[in-house]
Amino acid sequence: MRRLLGALVVVALALSQATVTYGEQPPTVDGIVRLLLRLEQLMQAGDPEAYMNLLSAVADRKFARDASRVLIGPGITRAVIRERDRAPLDGTLPGDGYRLMIEILAERGSRARIETWRLDIRRVPTETTEDEWRVAGQQSLTSVDGLHRLALNPSKAYRARNLVVRSDDLEIRLPDGHVFVADTAEGPTAAVLLAGDGGTMSFRPAPEAEREQVRIYAGRDAIETRVEDVFLRFSPSEFAARLPSGSLTETVPDPALFRRADAMFREHVGKSFSLDLADLSRETWSLPPAAGDLLAEIRTRRFQTLTYSKSASDAEDISLFDRRRRRNISVYPSAARLAAGVSRFEEDARAPFDVSHYELEVSFDPARQWLDGRALLRLRVRADAINNLTLRLAENLTVRSIYSNEFGRLLSLRIRGQNSVIVNLNGYATRGTQITLDISYSGRLEPAEPDREALAPQFPQDRPEVTEGQSFPGETSLLYSTRTFWYPQGSSGGYATAVMHLTVPETYQLSASGELAPGSPVVVPGPERQPASRRYTFEARQPVRYLACLVSRLVRISARTVSLVEAIASLASSGAGAQPTDPLPAGSFNSELKLVVEANPRQLTRGRQALPVAADVMSFYTSIIGDSPYPELTLALIEKELPGGHSPAYLAVLYQPLPSSVTSWANDPAAFTAFPEYFIAHELAHQWWGQAVGWRTYHDQWVSEGFAQYFSALYARKRRGNELFGEMLRRMAKWARDQGKSGPVSLGYRLGHIQGDSRIFRAIVYNKSAIVLHMLRRMIGDDAFFRGIRRLYFGARFGKVGTDDVRAAFEKEGGQDLKRFFGAWIGGSGTPAVAYSWAPVADGAAPEVALRIEQRGKESEFPVTVTLHYAGGATEDAQVVVRGPAAEFRLPLKGELRDIVLNSDGFTPLEVVGR
Ligand SMILES: [Zn+2]
């Protein structure tokens, strides 16, 4: 339950697995440890006055007395103190004073509180050899209250009759069952329901697109099934509302039923709203859900355990998850959320800070997949006031230290199972504050497939079978990119510039998202008998969405400077080059592009062939848009099992399958065998779409893939002619139609997720999106279409767009309302089904035919080619735009009409169901 834990991070702040930053000295049983043990004892004894005995002569006794009352409150049953950081104390001789950062767990029965304190300590002279330490100052930094050690109450049980538990789109019914609860002082916050024979659940999402996914999952648009046991979490204040007393009667607990309930409770209590406190406590500590939130682990007969959650901290606040198969079945905003106007993730708008610049110093040991890094982040606070920052960093990477110019040495904390680091600021930073963080980190990191942004199989089911012991025979490479979290980064993934110093052993080479600095790489001799290494410096002067690097054995084949002047000029002179109706913001434009090709040693020939193609593609796209966003591009050809690619800013990686690869992907939506330049054309288009213009939420990923796909088709036309262009469009339309029922374009990565088939994702997010753009072009005309593309691009350069921004750009240039078109083709699933009829009309002066097209399925809006077949054998094409349930058109005739055929070019994904 990533989403629930994500919500918890906000609540829990300083909690959970601390990254222990001890500085240089490892902890030993020394005087300092004894001092902290003494403090633990005082807390358990509940004696604030005794704290005064721990003070050094220089301590301010009034401050200390106030602090001791906060620290040593009454009722503490257990206290655990852990030292997290130790730094020399200003104004003391080396070894005579330290500033400690300590974490404290203070338990009061089944409740607990976590505190972080700063403790200044000084050594006092003693007669013995043992050193003795006293407190010179103290300050509370953070605290989190309200942790509960939950347990099911064995002495309390209810008989449930006609109990109905409701939440948005969910209903759990127990005609006759048993209920056990876990109490807190504020009321029960967890319950286990044991359903009798008649227990049922029903889940029916309100949004249509979500019901379609449920249908794919369950065979019908509601999940209705028998339930066995249910584990519930809710706010303690809502027990009566969740489990109405009219349905419950207190009874004598049955030990056998309790054991069954307790087993269910123990299985699930740690999975959500719970914190792992590492060395502070091995027990499960839970936070209460917020009012209105609900979590239900529902054990069903048919689907095993389904997890329903309503979580107000998520923009899409309702979800249903299949635990066994690890599939998101539903994720969507509730009706109340929609009414409040929050219909989409607005991750950027919610981001509490922006990172504007990164400086990385990372060395890689590819053989061990190990990296040692140091990252300098420059960020600016956007929220009103924050006292912590959540960065993303792979869970496997250990933070060694964090230092900030503004806040000094900082403590970081991690949440188990998450690629995030919470940095405590030891104070508040207000809006506009600039913070520089210097973070050292290291660990073993296997690169994650940048799946959602790679043109390659995404799900395990898609990958070729690799028999145990049989390894990939090609050159290995490590691609650290988006989703690997190989460097500390902002949670919003906003745009930033960067300088990267990246080091690999001399036997390896490296490519990265940036311009290779002059004189780079430098071979650095290894220390005594150690092998030498190669240090690269890359600079991303233009803002990028994320940083990527590729470590492999790469041979630099050639570099070429491509002039873009002509391409940009051709735009102004061509018919399609008319400027957008409103002047666009002036930017700095690159008049030339440095193109570099690198390849694995066996791919040199292919690499040499790729260079002129890449140069041609980049010039061509520049001639369409009037800009090339990044001044340098490295095209890297690496060996992989299947074809595909990935294209971060400044870098395009093309996967070259080996001849021995047995798996064929000819039957893939992204296979265009007649167009060998397809992969280059698609990946290079991502420099504009996906990189310079990013996508706002997963619902908008089509903007990146659809434009990349359509641009590759435009390049196919330029290089190989209209016939191939038409063939590609027909193929795209066919995939769009055949997979149309799998869900709307706006479902993004979730397309094919339930089925575990990424071809569905490519059929819709790549091909349907591209054919939608082509239909749009047919509707508003070439001029408006290409002006719309430029309006969109320049309006969003180095920023993110959503579907509405795309629509607005084309509406502005096309002068048409496109709400219905985008609603049907991007927001809606399926493709149109039509029936048509025609009859000659003889009322006018010129002969005409009346054509009537009726929409039989879901109503849509689309252009379609009408082919008139004359008696003499001649044919004539016309185009009409169908709007509304039934559309009538008058078409002029040039002779005696024999037949009319709709969509003969196959460019519209539709089905003719009658005529
Ligand atoms: Zn792509």
mmCIF file of N, CA, C and O and ligand atoms in Angstrom, residues 452-455 645-647 678 682-683 686 689 701 704-706 708-709 766, ligand 1:
data_model
loop_
_atom_site.group_PDB
_atom_site.id
_atom_site.type_symbol
_atom_site.label_atom_id
_atom_site.label_comp_id
_atom_site.label_asym_id
_atom_site.label_seq_id
_atom_site.Cartn_x
_atom_site.Cartn_y
_atom_site.Cartn_z
ATOM 1 N N ARG A 452 7.871 3.058 -17.342
ATOM 2 C CA ARG A 452 6.805 3.848 -17.944
ATOM 3 C C ARG A 452 7.315 4.757 -19.054
ATOM 4 O O ARG A 452 6.554 5.267 -19.837
ATOM 5 N N GLU A 453 8.624 4.992 -19.073
ATOM 6 C CA GLU A 453 9.135 5.877 -20.112
ATOM 7 C C GLU A 453 10.048 5.148 -21.079
ATOM 8 O O GLU A 453 10.763 5.770 -21.838
ATOM 9 N N ALA A 454 10.052 3.844 -21.018
ATOM 10 C CA ALA A 454 10.872 3.114 -21.968
ATOM 11 C C ALA A 454 9.970 2.426 -22.976
ATOM 12 O O ALA A 454 8.890 1.956 -22.637
ATOM 13 N N LEU A 455 10.430 2.402 -24.193
ATOM 14 C CA LEU A 455 9.682 1.690 -25.216
ATOM 15 C C LEU A 455 10.160 0.252 -25.167
ATOM 16 O O LEU A 455 11.055 -0.139 -25.889
ATOM 17 N N GLY A 645 13.828 1.360 -26.462
ATOM 18 C CA GLY A 645 14.690 2.485 -26.170
ATOM 19 C C GLY A 645 14.183 3.295 -25.014
ATOM 20 O O GLY A 645 13.097 3.061 -24.474
ATOM 21 N N HIS A 646 15.006 4.248 -24.616
ATOM 22 C CA HIS A 646 14.655 5.147 -23.520
ATOM 23 C C HIS A 646 15.366 6.453 -23.805
ATOM 24 O O HIS A 646 16.503 6.455 -24.249
ATOM 25 N N SER A 647 14.674 7.561 -23.577
ATOM 26 C CA SER A 647 15.258 8.825 -24.008
ATOM 27 C C SER A 647 15.138 9.917 -22.956
ATOM 28 O O SER A 647 14.210 10.704 -22.964
ATOM 29 N N TYR A 678 12.267 3.459 -37.186
ATOM 30 C CA TYR A 678 11.211 3.783 -36.230
ATOM 31 C C TYR A 678 11.732 4.078 -34.821
ATOM 32 O O TYR A 678 11.376 5.076 -34.201
ATOM 33 N N HIS A 682 11.248 7.543 -32.931
ATOM 34 C CA HIS A 682 10.398 7.662 -31.748
ATOM 35 C C HIS A 682 11.198 8.216 -30.560
ATOM 36 O O HIS A 682 10.779 9.163 -29.902
ATOM 37 N N GLU A 683 12.360 7.637 -30.305
ATOM 38 C CA GLU A 683 13.120 8.046 -29.113
ATOM 39 C C GLU A 683 13.604 9.490 -29.220
ATOM 40 O O GLU A 683 13.560 10.232 -28.248
ATOM 41 N N HIS A 686 11.324 12.258 -28.188
ATOM 42 C CA HIS A 686 11.140 12.488 -26.751
ATOM 43 C C HIS A 686 11.982 13.652 -26.227
ATOM 44 O O HIS A 686 11.718 14.148 -25.132
ATOM 45 N N TRP A 689 9.128 15.936 -26.676
ATOM 46 C CA TRP A 689 7.910 15.453 -26.004
ATOM 47 C C TRP A 689 8.272 14.452 -24.945
ATOM 48 O O TRP A 689 8.758 13.371 -25.259
ATOM 49 N N GLN A 701 0.362 10.970 -19.699
ATOM 50 C CA GLN A 701 1.566 10.421 -20.343
ATOM 51 C C GLN A 701 1.389 10.313 -21.858
ATOM 52 O O GLN A 701 2.360 10.320 -22.613
ATOM 53 N N SER A 704 3.335 12.724 -24.106
ATOM 54 C CA SER A 704 4.704 12.372 -24.454
ATOM 55 C C SER A 704 4.744 11.269 -25.514
ATOM 56 O O SER A 704 5.376 11.402 -26.565
ATOM 57 N N GLU A 705 4.038 10.178 -25.267
ATOM 58 C CA GLU A 705 4.112 9.030 -26.182
ATOM 59 C C GLU A 705 3.347 9.264 -27.481
ATOM 60 O O GLU A 705 3.774 8.840 -28.546
ATOM 61 N N GLY A 706 2.214 9.936 -27.392
ATOM 62 C CA GLY A 706 1.416 10.178 -28.593
ATOM 63 C C GLY A 706 2.150 11.074 -29.593
ATOM 64 O O GLY A 706 2.203 10.780 -30.787
ATOM 65 N N ALA A 708 5.446 11.595 -29.643
ATOM 66 C CA ALA A 708 6.647 10.895 -30.113
ATOM 67 C C ALA A 708 6.267 9.913 -31.217
ATOM 68 O O ALA A 708 6.952 9.799 -32.236
ATOM 69 N N GLN A 709 5.150 9.235 -31.026
ATOM 70 C CA GLN A 709 4.703 8.260 -32.007
ATOM 71 C C GLN A 709 4.261 8.955 -33.303
ATOM 72 O O GLN A 709 4.590 8.515 -34.401
ATOM 73 N N TYR A 766 0.461 4.788 -26.970
ATOM 74 C CA TYR A 766 1.270 5.172 -28.124
ATOM 75 C C TYR A 766 0.388 5.376 -29.358
ATOM 76 O O TYR A 766 0.353 6.446 -29.955
HETATM 77 ZN ZN ZN B 1 8.285 6.603 -26.031
#
